[in-house]
């Protein structure tokens, strides 16, 4: 039997297409507020928007006679004929958003236009009007949307954690705030102000409001149009540089992107003006014909591709170079002194870190990383400190295992590799011994060292998140947050402060999965708070887990060639004879052991 779906069933289904998560609601509501000519927009969320969203604007408002109509599907004031489509200047026009939002939430709208004395208030639960009345109200519109997906629990399951959802929201609202600096934006999460811009059309003040970096007041503004391309933004004077590229934000047509091309232009513009290894602060906005962009890019990378790459590089480079030549870009002595002071402070702190540790079950990561680097720089080919295994993390002084060839149980080049026993143990022998090599443990060691090496590499490989997430820390940790945010940065996280005790994560290290990152930061912050110093344990644990997961298991059938290749890789390990959990990878039976078993000797 074919049936026509009841209206609210159809609405629920359609809503799923527009409303995936809290941020989709916020995007639609902000776009409506912008379309209504608002100059002041406040967004408030609770529990990542899953429980509560409020968007208040000072726009045109909706007349009482239209208030209910606004919630009907295909109800829009923005077009009435097909011909209107070509002259459209608004962000929305399909007339679907409010109907969709109201279908899967409890929605309340309070609105008033300038012409009417009274405003209206409408409450809709799951698409059904619960109440509709006249009310006193300020000019503009407030939409309160609560209990997202309360009537479609199956959809609610697809929502991410509160932290993840609020991270995505913070990212969206800050992005809109930076591209619409003419509008005053305020974002509040769980009662804390995340940021507030002043709507003065001044990009620099918007950037400072959003990122809360005092040093940003010295950024230099530029705005050029070269043919079809407009490039504008803020860059630092050569006196303000950073140790990494994390303070560089590129926007193309209003979206945050990663782009080697923009980066190339930026660095070419700074050429010979900053030291090798230092990085400028930059907010670069490019507006260009969408047809000049390749939108077929990997969804997780946010990498943008320009059709006219060389032109973009040249444009950015030139704009940057010219901007730096302007008088305002000359660094003042004040800044130079501050910079020098900071450097010496930094060295002092580092010296303290080099002082011997007290009896301590965990290794401080700063000490660990710096000694590691020193050791590598000093004596790379004579001795190789053992790569950290879990046992050493808990021992007081990491011992150096492989000092001379005499300590090596066997010479990899001398052994013959035979069959694999029980699908798990590789057999091997040389002149005076027989060996069993646990294929899982061996592979785990190989992978573990690979991951540790990648981790130790000074420029931490990071993955840019398509959807950043936020996390809260105890207020105590916000006082001097550079101490722990620097450590996270060294690991490959990109962390920014938003709001009182809220931080946004845009990049995570390669060595952890996106799904593990939140938990990792929780462990990290809990540990930091309790020990007031970071230990390496969460990192090592993650590397071990990752090594374990990515290794062949016992009973996985591997070919003789694979066994040989595994032995070669094991040979190249710094500590080939135990797995990261501390179990042996190789067991040796000497000829004497075997002779004893047969009572040939006693
Ligand atoms: P669309 O934006 O595609 O027109 P929506 O469902 O988002 O459709 O909104 C329906 C209509 O409700 C809009 O066309 C507009 O007239 C009105 N409206 C919605 N939000 C606001 C607002 N914040 N201020 C004024 N009018 C609004
Ligand atoms: Mg709309």
Coordinates of C-alpha atoms and ligand atoms in Angstrom, one line a residue:
X1 CA 0.0 0.0 0.0
X2 CA 1.4 3.4 -0.9
X3 CA 0.7 6.1 1.7
X4 CA 1.4 9.7 1.9
X5 CA 3.6 10.4 4.8
X6 CA 2.2 12.5 7.6
X7 CA 3.5 16.0 7.6
X8 CA 5.7 15.6 10.7
X9 CA 7.2 12.3 9.5
X10 CA 8.2 13.9 6.2
X11 CA 9.6 16.9 8.0
X12 CA 11.7 14.8 10.3
X13 CA 13.2 13.0 7.3
X14 CA 13.9 16.2 5.4
X15 CA 15.4 17.7 8.6
X16 CA 18.1 15.0 8.6
X17 CA 19.5 16.4 5.4
X18 CA 19.9 19.9 6.7
X19 CA 20.5 19.3 10.4
X20 CA 23.3 16.9 11.0
X21 CA 24.6 18.3 14.2
X22 CA 24.4 21.4 16.5
X23 CA 26.8 23.4 14.3
X24 CA 24.4 23.0 11.3
X25 CA 21.6 24.7 13.3
X26 CA 24.0 27.5 14.4
X27 CA 25.1 28.0 10.8
X28 CA 21.6 28.3 9.5
X29 CA 20.5 30.6 12.4
X30 CA 23.5 32.9 12.0
X31 CA 22.9 33.1 8.2
X32 CA 19.3 34.1 8.8
X33 CA 20.5 36.8 11.3
X34 CA 23.0 38.1 8.7
X35 CA 20.3 38.0 6.0
X36 CA 18.1 40.0 8.3
X37 CA 20.7 42.8 8.4
X38 CA 21.8 42.3 11.9
X39 CA 24.9 44.1 13.3
X40 CA 24.9 42.3 16.6
X41 CA 24.7 38.5 16.9
X42 CA 25.0 36.5 20.1
X43 CA 25.4 32.7 20.0
X44 CA 25.1 30.8 23.2
X45 CA 25.4 27.0 23.6
X46 CA 25.3 24.5 26.4
X47 CA 26.7 21.0 26.3
X48 CA 28.1 21.5 22.8
X49 CA 24.8 22.7 21.5
X50 CA 23.2 19.3 22.1
X51 CA 21.1 20.6 25.0
X52 CA 20.7 24.3 24.2
X53 CA 21.4 26.8 21.5
X54 CA 20.4 30.5 21.5
X55 CA 21.0 32.9 18.7
X56 CA 19.9 36.5 19.3
X57 CA 20.2 39.2 16.7
X58 CA 19.2 42.8 16.3
X59 CA 18.0 42.4 12.7
X60 CA 14.7 43.2 10.9
X61 CA 12.6 40.7 12.9
X62 CA 9.5 39.0 11.6
X63 CA 6.0 40.5 11.7
X64 CA 3.4 38.6 13.8
X65 CA 1.5 37.8 10.6
X66 CA 4.5 36.1 9.2
X67 CA 5.9 34.4 12.3
X68 CA 4.2 31.1 11.9
X69 CA 4.7 31.0 8.1
X70 CA 8.5 31.2 8.6
X71 CA 8.4 27.7 10.0
X72 CA 6.6 26.2 7.0
X73 CA 8.7 24.2 4.5
X74 CA 9.6 26.3 1.5
X75 CA 8.6 29.5 3.3
X76 CA 11.0 32.2 2.5
X77 CA 10.9 36.0 2.2
X78 CA 14.0 36.0 0.0
X79 CA 12.6 34.8 -3.4
X80 CA 9.2 34.4 -4.9
X81 CA 10.0 33.7 -8.6
X82 CA 12.7 31.7 -10.4
X83 CA 14.0 34.9 -12.0
X84 CA 14.9 36.1 -8.5
X85 CA 17.5 33.4 -8.2
X86 CA 20.0 35.2 -10.4
X87 CA 19.9 38.4 -8.4
X88 CA 20.1 36.7 -5.0
X89 CA 22.3 38.3 -2.4
X90 CA 21.2 36.5 0.7
X91 CA 22.8 33.4 2.3
X92 CA 19.6 31.4 2.5
X93 CA 16.7 31.2 0.1
X94 CA 15.3 27.6 0.2
X95 CA 13.0 28.3 3.1
X96 CA 13.9 25.0 4.7
X97 CA 16.1 25.7 7.7
X98 CA 13.5 26.8 10.2
X99 CA 11.1 24.0 9.3
X100 CA 13.9 21.4 9.6
X101 CA 15.2 22.7 12.9
X102 CA 11.8 22.9 14.4
X103 CA 11.0 19.3 13.3
X104 CA 13.8 17.7 15.4
X105 CA 14.1 20.0 18.4
X106 CA 12.1 22.1 20.8
X107 CA 12.2 25.6 19.3
X108 CA 11.2 28.9 20.6
X109 CA 11.2 32.1 18.6
X110 CA 10.7 35.6 20.0
X111 CA 10.8 38.3 17.4
X112 CA 9.8 41.9 16.7
X113 CA 10.1 44.3 13.8
X114 CA 10.6 48.0 14.0
X115 CA 7.1 48.7 12.7
X116 CA 5.2 46.7 15.3
X117 CA 4.7 47.6 18.9
X118 CA 4.3 44.0 19.9
X119 CA 6.5 41.1 19.1
X120 CA 5.5 37.4 18.8
X121 CA 6.5 34.3 20.6
X122 CA 6.1 30.9 19.0
X123 CA 7.0 27.5 20.6
X124 CA 7.2 24.4 18.5
X125 CA 8.0 20.9 19.7
X126 CA 9.0 18.4 17.1
X127 CA 7.3 20.4 14.3
X128 CA 4.0 20.9 16.2
X129 CA 3.1 24.4 17.3
X130 CA 2.7 24.3 21.1
X131 CA 2.0 28.0 21.6
X132 CA 1.8 31.2 19.7
X133 CA 1.2 34.6 21.3
X134 CA 2.0 38.3 21.2
X135 CA 4.6 39.5 23.6
X136 CA 6.8 42.4 24.4
X137 CA 10.3 42.0 22.8
X138 CA 13.3 43.9 21.8
X139 CA 13.9 44.6 18.2
X140 CA 15.2 41.6 16.3
X141 CA 15.0 37.8 16.7
X142 CA 15.9 35.3 19.4
X143 CA 15.8 31.6 18.5
X144 CA 16.2 29.1 21.3
X145 CA 16.7 25.6 20.2
X146 CA 16.9 22.9 22.8
X147 CA 17.0 19.1 23.1
X148 CA 18.4 18.4 19.7
X149 CA 17.0 15.1 18.2
X150 CA 14.9 14.4 21.2
X151 CA 12.3 12.8 19.0
X152 CA 14.7 11.1 16.7
X153 CA 17.0 9.3 19.1
X154 CA 18.6 7.2 16.3
X155 CA 20.1 10.5 15.0
X156 CA 21.2 11.6 18.4
X157 CA 23.6 8.6 18.5
X158 CA 25.7 10.1 15.7
X159 CA 26.5 13.2 17.6
X160 CA 30.0 13.5 18.9
X161 CA 31.1 14.3 22.4
X162 CA 30.3 17.7 23.9
X163 CA 33.9 18.8 23.5
X164 CA 33.9 17.8 19.8
X165 CA 30.6 19.5 19.1
X166 CA 31.6 22.7 20.8
X167 CA 35.0 22.7 19.1
X168 CA 33.3 22.6 15.7
X169 CA 31.0 25.4 16.8
X170 CA 33.8 27.6 18.1
X171 CA 35.6 27.1 14.9
X172 CA 32.6 28.1 12.8
X173 CA 31.6 31.1 14.7
X174 CA 35.1 32.5 15.0
X175 CA 35.6 32.0 11.2
X176 CA 32.4 33.9 10.5
X177 CA 33.4 36.6 13.0
X178 CA 36.7 37.1 11.2
X179 CA 35.2 37.2 7.7
X180 CA 32.3 39.5 8.9
X181 CA 34.2 42.0 11.0
X182 CA 31.4 44.5 10.5
X183 CA 29.1 42.5 12.7
X184 CA 29.5 42.2 16.5
X185 CA 29.7 38.6 17.4
X186 CA 29.6 37.1 20.9
X187 CA 30.0 33.4 21.6
X188 CA 29.1 31.9 25.0
X189 CA 29.6 28.3 26.0
X190 CA 28.4 26.8 29.2
X191 CA 28.1 30.3 30.7
X192 CA 31.7 31.2 29.8
X193 CA 32.4 33.9 27.2
X194 CA 34.5 32.4 24.5
X195 CA 35.0 35.6 22.6
X196 CA 33.3 38.9 21.6
X197 CA 34.2 41.0 18.6
X198 CA 33.3 44.7 18.4
X199 CA 31.9 44.9 14.9
X200 CA 34.2 47.8 14.0
X201 CA 35.2 46.3 10.6
X202 CA 38.7 46.3 11.9
X203 CA 40.3 42.9 11.2
X204 CA 43.0 43.3 13.7
X205 CA 40.7 44.0 16.6
X206 CA 38.6 41.0 15.6
X207 CA 41.7 38.8 15.5
X208 CA 42.8 40.0 18.9
X209 CA 39.3 39.4 20.3
X210 CA 39.2 35.9 19.0
X211 CA 42.7 34.8 19.6
X212 CA 43.5 36.9 22.7
X213 CA 47.1 37.4 21.9
X214 CA 48.4 40.7 23.1
X215 CA 51.3 40.7 20.7
X216 CA 48.9 40.7 17.8
X217 CA 48.4 44.4 18.3
X218 CA 51.6 45.0 16.3
X219 CA 50.5 43.0 13.3
X220 CA 50.5 45.0 10.0
X221 CA 47.4 45.2 7.9
X222 CA 47.3 45.0 4.1
X223 CA 44.6 44.8 1.4
X224 CA 45.3 44.5 -2.3
X225 CA 43.4 43.6 -5.4
X226 CA 45.4 42.0 -8.2
X227 CA 43.1 41.2 -11.2
X228 CA 40.4 38.9 -10.0
X229 CA 42.2 38.1 -6.7
X230 CA 41.8 40.1 -3.5
X231 CA 44.4 39.4 -0.8
X232 CA 44.1 41.0 2.6
X233 CA 45.0 40.2 6.1
X234 CA 47.6 40.8 8.8
X235 CA 51.2 39.8 9.1
X236 CA 53.8 40.2 11.8
X237 CA 56.7 42.6 11.6
X238 CA 60.0 40.7 11.3
X239 CA 60.5 41.3 15.0
X240 CA 57.6 39.0 16.0
X241 CA 58.2 35.5 14.9
X242 CA 57.4 32.1 16.3
X243 CA 59.1 28.8 16.6
X244 CA 56.5 27.0 14.5
X245 CA 53.9 27.8 11.9
X246 CA 50.9 27.4 14.1
X247 CA 50.1 31.1 14.1
X248 CA 49.4 31.2 10.4
X249 CA 45.9 31.1 9.2
X250 CA 44.9 31.0 5.6
X251 CA 41.3 31.7 4.5
X252 CA 40.1 31.2 0.9
X253 CA 36.7 32.5 0.1
X254 CA 35.8 32.4 3.8
X255 CA 37.0 28.9 4.6
X256 CA 40.1 28.0 6.7
X257 CA 42.5 26.1 4.5
X258 CA 45.9 24.6 4.5
X259 CA 47.9 25.7 1.5
X260 CA 51.5 25.2 0.5
X261 CA 51.0 27.8 -2.2
X262 CA 50.0 30.6 0.1
X263 CA 52.8 29.5 2.5
X264 CA 55.3 29.7 -0.3
X265 CA 54.3 33.2 -1.2
X266 CA 54.4 34.2 2.5
X267 CA 57.9 32.9 3.1
X268 CA 59.2 34.3 -0.1
X269 CA 57.8 37.7 1.0
X270 CA 59.7 37.4 4.3
X271 CA 62.9 36.2 2.6
X272 CA 66.0 37.5 4.3
X273 CA 63.9 39.4 6.8
X274 CA 63.5 36.7 9.4
X275 CA 66.0 34.1 10.7
X276 CA 66.1 30.6 9.3
X277 CA 63.8 28.4 11.4
X278 CA 61.6 31.3 12.7
X279 CA 58.1 31.7 11.4
X280 CA 55.9 34.8 10.9
X281 CA 52.4 35.3 12.3
X282 CA 50.0 35.6 9.4
X283 CA 46.3 35.9 8.8
X284 CA 45.9 35.8 5.0
X285 CA 42.5 36.1 3.4
X286 CA 42.2 35.4 -0.3
X287 CA 39.0 36.0 -2.3
X288 CA 39.0 34.7 -5.8
X289 CA 36.7 33.3 -8.4
X290 CA 35.5 29.9 -7.2
X291 CA 36.1 28.6 -10.7
X292 CA 39.9 29.1 -10.0
X293 CA 39.8 26.7 -7.1
X294 CA 39.9 22.9 -7.2
X295 CA 37.2 21.7 -4.9
X296 CA 37.9 18.1 -5.5
X297 CA 40.2 17.8 -2.5
X298 CA 40.6 15.3 0.2
X299 CA 37.7 15.9 2.7
X300 CA 40.0 15.4 5.7
X301 CA 42.8 17.7 4.6
X302 CA 41.2 21.1 3.9
X303 CA 44.0 21.5 1.4
X304 CA 43.0 24.0 -1.3
X305 CA 44.3 23.9 -4.8
X306 CA 44.5 26.9 -7.1
X307 CA 44.4 26.7 -10.8
X308 CA 46.7 29.7 -11.0
X309 CA 49.3 28.6 -8.5
X310 CA 52.2 30.7 -9.7
X311 CA 50.0 33.8 -9.8
X312 CA 48.9 33.3 -6.2
X313 CA 52.5 32.7 -5.0
X314 CA 53.6 35.9 -6.8
X315 CA 50.7 37.9 -5.4
X316 CA 51.1 36.8 -1.8
X317 CA 54.9 37.3 -2.0
X318 CA 54.7 40.7 -3.5
X319 CA 52.0 41.9 -1.1
X320 CA 54.0 40.7 1.9
X321 CA 57.2 42.2 0.7
X322 CA 55.7 45.6 0.0
X323 CA 53.8 45.6 3.3
X324 CA 57.1 44.9 5.2
X325 CA 58.8 47.8 3.4
X326 CA 56.2 50.2 4.8
X327 CA 57.3 52.3 7.7
X328 CA 54.8 50.7 10.1
X329 CA 56.5 47.4 9.6
X330 CA 59.8 48.5 11.1
X331 CA 60.2 46.9 14.5
X332 CA 60.6 49.2 17.4
X333 CA 63.3 48.8 20.0
X334 CA 60.7 48.0 22.6
X335 CA 59.8 44.8 20.9
X336 CA 63.4 43.9 20.3
X337 CA 64.2 44.2 24.0
X338 CA 61.1 42.1 24.9
X339 CA 62.2 39.5 22.5
X340 CA 65.7 39.3 24.0
X341 CA 64.3 39.1 27.5
X342 CA 62.0 36.3 26.6
X343 CA 64.9 34.4 25.0
X344 CA 67.0 34.5 28.1
X345 CA 64.0 33.6 30.3
X346 CA 63.5 30.6 28.1
X347 CA 67.1 29.5 28.6
X348 CA 66.9 29.9 32.3
X349 CA 63.9 27.7 32.5
X350 CA 65.6 25.1 30.4
X351 CA 68.6 25.1 32.6
X352 CA 66.5 24.3 35.6
X353 CA 65.1 21.4 33.6
X354 CA 68.5 20.0 33.1
X355 CA 69.2 19.7 36.7
X356 CA 69.2 16.0 37.9
X357 CA 65.8 14.6 38.5
X358 CA 64.9 13.5 42.0
X359 CA 63.9 9.9 42.4
X360 CA 61.0 10.0 40.2
X361 CA 59.1 7.3 38.5
X362 CA 58.4 9.3 35.4
X363 CA 60.6 11.2 33.1
X364 CA 59.8 14.8 32.5
X365 CA 59.2 15.2 28.8
X366 CA 61.1 18.5 28.4
X367 CA 64.2 17.0 30.0
X368 CA 63.7 13.9 28.0
X369 CA 63.4 15.7 24.7
X370 CA 66.3 18.0 25.3
X371 CA 68.7 15.4 26.5
X372 CA 67.6 13.1 23.7
X373 CA 68.4 15.8 21.2
X374 CA 71.8 16.6 22.8
X375 CA 72.8 13.0 22.9
X376 CA 71.9 12.6 19.3
X377 CA 73.8 15.7 18.4
X378 CA 76.9 14.8 20.4
X379 CA 77.6 11.2 19.8
X380 CA 75.5 9.9 17.1
X381 CA 77.7 7.1 15.8
X382 CA 79.6 5.9 18.8
X383 CA 76.9 5.0 21.2
X384 CA 73.2 5.0 20.7
X385 CA 71.1 5.5 23.8
X386 CA 68.5 2.8 23.9
X387 CA 65.2 4.0 22.6
X388 CA 62.8 4.4 25.5
X389 CA 61.0 1.3 26.4
X390 CA 58.4 1.3 29.0
X391 CA 60.7 -0.3 31.5
X392 CA 63.1 2.5 31.2
X393 CA 60.4 5.1 31.6
X394 CA 59.8 3.8 35.0
X395 CA 63.5 3.2 35.9
X396 CA 65.5 6.1 37.3
X397 CA 68.3 6.3 34.8
X398 CA 67.8 4.8 31.4
X399 CA 70.7 2.4 30.8
X400 CA 72.5 2.3 27.6
X401 CA 72.2 -1.2 26.4
X402 CA 74.1 -1.7 23.3
X403 CA 77.6 -0.5 24.1
X404 CA 79.7 -2.7 22.1
X405 CA 79.2 -5.6 19.7
X406 CA 80.1 -8.0 22.4
X407 CA 76.8 -7.4 24.1
X408 CA 74.8 -8.4 21.1
X409 CA 73.4 -11.9 21.5
X410 CA 73.9 -12.6 17.9
X411 CA 74.9 -11.1 14.6
X412 CA 71.9 -10.7 12.4
X413 CA 74.2 -11.2 9.3
X414 CA 75.4 -14.6 10.5
X415 CA 72.0 -16.3 11.0
X416 CA 70.1 -18.5 8.7
X417 CA 66.3 -18.0 8.8
X418 CA 64.2 -21.1 8.6
X419 CA 60.6 -22.1 8.8
X420 CA 58.0 -20.6 11.0
X421 CA 56.9 -22.7 13.9
X422 CA 53.2 -22.8 14.9
X423 CA 52.6 -19.8 12.6
X424 CA 54.1 -17.6 15.3
X425 CA 57.8 -18.3 15.9
X426 CA 60.5 -17.7 13.3
X427 CA 63.3 -20.2 13.6
X428 CA 66.9 -19.2 13.0
X429 CA 70.3 -20.5 13.7
X430 CA 74.0 -19.8 13.5
X431 CA 77.2 -21.7 14.2
X432 CA 76.6 -22.3 17.9
X433 CA 72.9 -21.4 18.6
X434 CA 69.3 -21.9 17.7
X435 CA 66.8 -19.1 18.0
X436 CA 63.1 -18.6 18.2
X437 CA 61.8 -15.1 17.2
X438 CA 58.3 -14.1 18.2
X439 CA 56.9 -12.6 15.0
X440 CA 54.4 -10.3 16.8
X441 CA 56.9 -9.1 19.5
X442 CA 59.5 -8.5 16.8
X443 CA 57.2 -6.5 14.6
X444 CA 56.0 -4.6 17.6
X445 CA 59.5 -3.5 18.4
X446 CA 60.1 -2.5 14.8
X447 CA 56.9 -0.4 14.6
X448 CA 57.5 1.1 18.0
X449 CA 60.9 2.4 17.1
X450 CA 59.5 3.7 13.9
X451 CA 56.8 5.6 15.8
X452 CA 59.2 6.9 18.4
X453 CA 61.6 8.1 15.8
X454 CA 58.8 9.9 14.0
X455 CA 57.8 11.4 17.3
X456 CA 61.3 12.5 18.1
X457 CA 61.8 14.2 14.8
X458 CA 61.9 17.9 15.7
X459 CA 59.1 19.0 13.4
X460 CA 56.3 16.9 14.7
X461 CA 54.1 15.5 12.0
X462 CA 50.6 16.7 12.6
X463 CA 47.2 16.1 11.1
X464 CA 45.0 19.0 10.6
X465 CA 41.5 18.2 11.8
X466 CA 38.6 18.8 9.5
X467 CA 36.5 19.4 12.6
X468 CA 38.5 20.8 15.5
X469 CA 37.4 20.0 19.1
X470 CA 37.5 21.9 22.3
X471 CA 38.5 20.8 25.8
X472 CA 38.3 22.5 29.2
X473 CA 41.0 22.6 31.8
X474 CA 40.9 23.4 35.5
X475 CA 41.1 27.2 35.9
X476 CA 44.5 26.9 37.6
X477 CA 46.0 25.7 34.4
X478 CA 44.9 28.8 32.5
X479 CA 47.2 31.0 34.6
X480 CA 50.4 30.1 33.0
X481 CA 49.3 28.1 30.1
X482 CA 52.3 28.5 27.9
X483 CA 54.1 25.9 30.0
X484 CA 51.8 23.0 29.0
X485 CA 50.6 24.3 25.6
X486 CA 54.2 24.4 24.5
X487 CA 54.6 20.8 25.5
X488 CA 51.6 19.8 23.6
X489 CA 52.9 21.7 20.6
X490 CA 56.1 19.8 20.8
X491 CA 54.1 16.7 20.5
X492 CA 52.4 17.9 17.4
X493 CA 49.2 19.4 18.8
X494 CA 48.0 22.8 17.7
X495 CA 46.1 24.3 20.7
X496 CA 44.5 27.7 21.0
X497 CA 42.9 29.4 23.9
X498 CA 39.2 30.2 23.5
X499 CA 37.3 31.6 26.4
X500 CA 38.2 31.4 30.1
X501 CA 39.3 27.8 30.4
X502 CA 38.4 26.4 27.0
X503 CA 41.0 25.4 24.4
X504 CA 40.5 24.5 20.8
X505 CA 42.5 21.7 19.1
X506 CA 43.0 22.1 15.4
X507 CA 45.9 19.7 14.8
X508 CA 46.8 16.5 16.5
X509 CA 50.1 14.5 16.2
X510 CA 50.3 11.8 13.6
X511 CA 50.9 9.2 16.3
X512 CA 47.4 9.2 17.7
X513 CA 44.1 8.5 16.1
X514 CA 41.5 11.3 16.0
X515 CA 39.3 9.1 18.1
X516 CA 42.0 8.9 20.8
X517 CA 42.9 12.5 20.9
X518 CA 40.3 13.7 23.3
X519 CA 41.0 11.0 25.8
X520 CA 44.7 11.7 25.4
X521 CA 44.3 15.3 26.3
X522 CA 42.1 14.4 29.3
X523 CA 44.8 12.1 30.6
X524 CA 47.4 14.8 29.8
X525 CA 45.6 17.6 31.6
X526 CA 44.6 15.4 34.6
X527 CA 48.2 14.3 35.0
X528 CA 49.5 17.8 34.6
X529 CA 47.2 19.1 37.2
X530 CA 48.1 16.5 39.7
X531 CA 51.8 16.3 39.2
X532 CA 52.3 19.9 38.1
X533 CA 54.7 18.5 35.6
X534 CA 54.2 16.5 32.5
X535 CA 55.3 12.9 32.3
X536 CA 56.0 11.0 29.1
X537 CA 53.8 8.1 30.1
X538 CA 50.7 9.0 28.1
X539 CA 52.8 9.5 24.9
X540 CA 54.7 6.2 25.4
X541 CA 51.5 4.4 26.2
X542 CA 50.0 5.6 23.0
X543 CA 53.0 4.7 20.9
X544 CA 53.0 1.2 22.4
X545 CA 49.4 0.7 21.7
X546 CA 49.8 2.0 18.2
X547 CA 52.8 -0.3 17.6
X548 CA 50.8 -3.2 19.0
X549 CA 47.8 -2.6 16.9
X550 CA 49.7 -2.2 13.6
X551 CA 51.8 -5.3 14.0
X552 CA 51.3 -8.8 12.7
X553 CA 49.8 -11.1 15.2
X554 CA 50.7 -14.6 16.3
X555 CA 49.2 -17.1 13.8
X556 CA 49.2 -14.5 11.0
X557 CA 50.7 -16.4 8.1
X558 CA 53.8 -14.6 6.8
X559 CA 56.0 -15.7 3.9
X560 CA 59.6 -16.6 4.2
X561 CA 60.4 -13.3 2.4
X562 CA 58.4 -11.4 4.9
X563 CA 60.2 -13.2 7.7
X564 CA 63.5 -12.2 6.2
X565 CA 62.4 -8.6 5.8
X566 CA 61.2 -8.5 9.4
X567 CA 64.6 -9.8 10.6
X568 CA 66.3 -7.0 8.6
X569 CA 64.1 -4.4 10.1
X570 CA 64.7 -5.8 13.6
X571 CA 68.4 -5.7 12.9
X572 CA 68.2 -2.0 12.4
X573 CA 66.4 -1.4 15.7
X574 CA 68.2 0.2 18.5
X575 CA 66.9 -2.3 21.0
X576 CA 66.0 -5.4 19.0
X577 CA 65.8 -7.9 21.7
X578 CA 62.7 -6.9 23.6
X579 CA 59.3 -5.7 22.6
X580 CA 58.0 -2.3 23.9
X581 CA 56.2 -4.1 26.7
X582 CA 59.4 -5.6 27.9
X583 CA 58.9 -9.2 26.6
X584 CA 61.7 -10.8 24.7
X585 CA 61.6 -10.9 20.9
X586 CA 64.3 -13.5 20.6
X587 CA 65.0 -16.6 22.7
X588 CA 68.3 -18.3 22.2
X589 CA 69.2 -22.0 22.7
X590 CA 72.9 -22.4 22.7
X591 CA 74.5 -25.6 21.5
X592 CA 75.4 -26.3 25.1
X593 CA 71.8 -25.9 26.2
X594 CA 70.7 -28.3 23.6
X595 CA 73.5 -30.8 24.4
X596 CA 72.4 -30.6 28.1
X597 CA 68.8 -31.5 27.1
X598 CA 70.1 -34.7 25.5
X599 CA 72.3 -35.5 28.4
X600 CA 75.3 -35.3 26.1
X601 CA 77.0 -33.1 28.6
X602 CA 76.2 -32.5 32.3
Ligands
LIG1 P1 15.5 31.0 4.1 O1 16.6 31.5 5.0 O2 16.1 30.0 3.1 O3 14.6 32.0 3.6 P2 14.6 29.9 6.6 O4 13.8 28.7 6.9 O5 16.0 29.9 7.2 O6 14.6 30.1 5.1 O7 13.9 31.1 7.1 C1 12.6 31.4 6.7 C2 12.2 32.9 6.7 O8 12.1 33.3 8.0 C3 13.3 33.7 6.1 O9 13.1 33.8 4.7 C4 13.1 35.1 6.8 O10 12.1 35.8 6.2 C5 12.6 34.6 8.1 N1 13.6 34.7 9.2 C6 14.3 33.6 9.7 N2 15.2 34.0 10.6 C7 15.1 35.3 10.7 C8 15.8 36.3 11.5 N3 16.7 35.9 12.4 N4 15.4 37.6 11.3 C9 14.5 37.9 10.5 N5 13.8 37.0 9.7 C10 14.1 35.7 9.8
LIG2 MG1 17.8 30.5 6.2

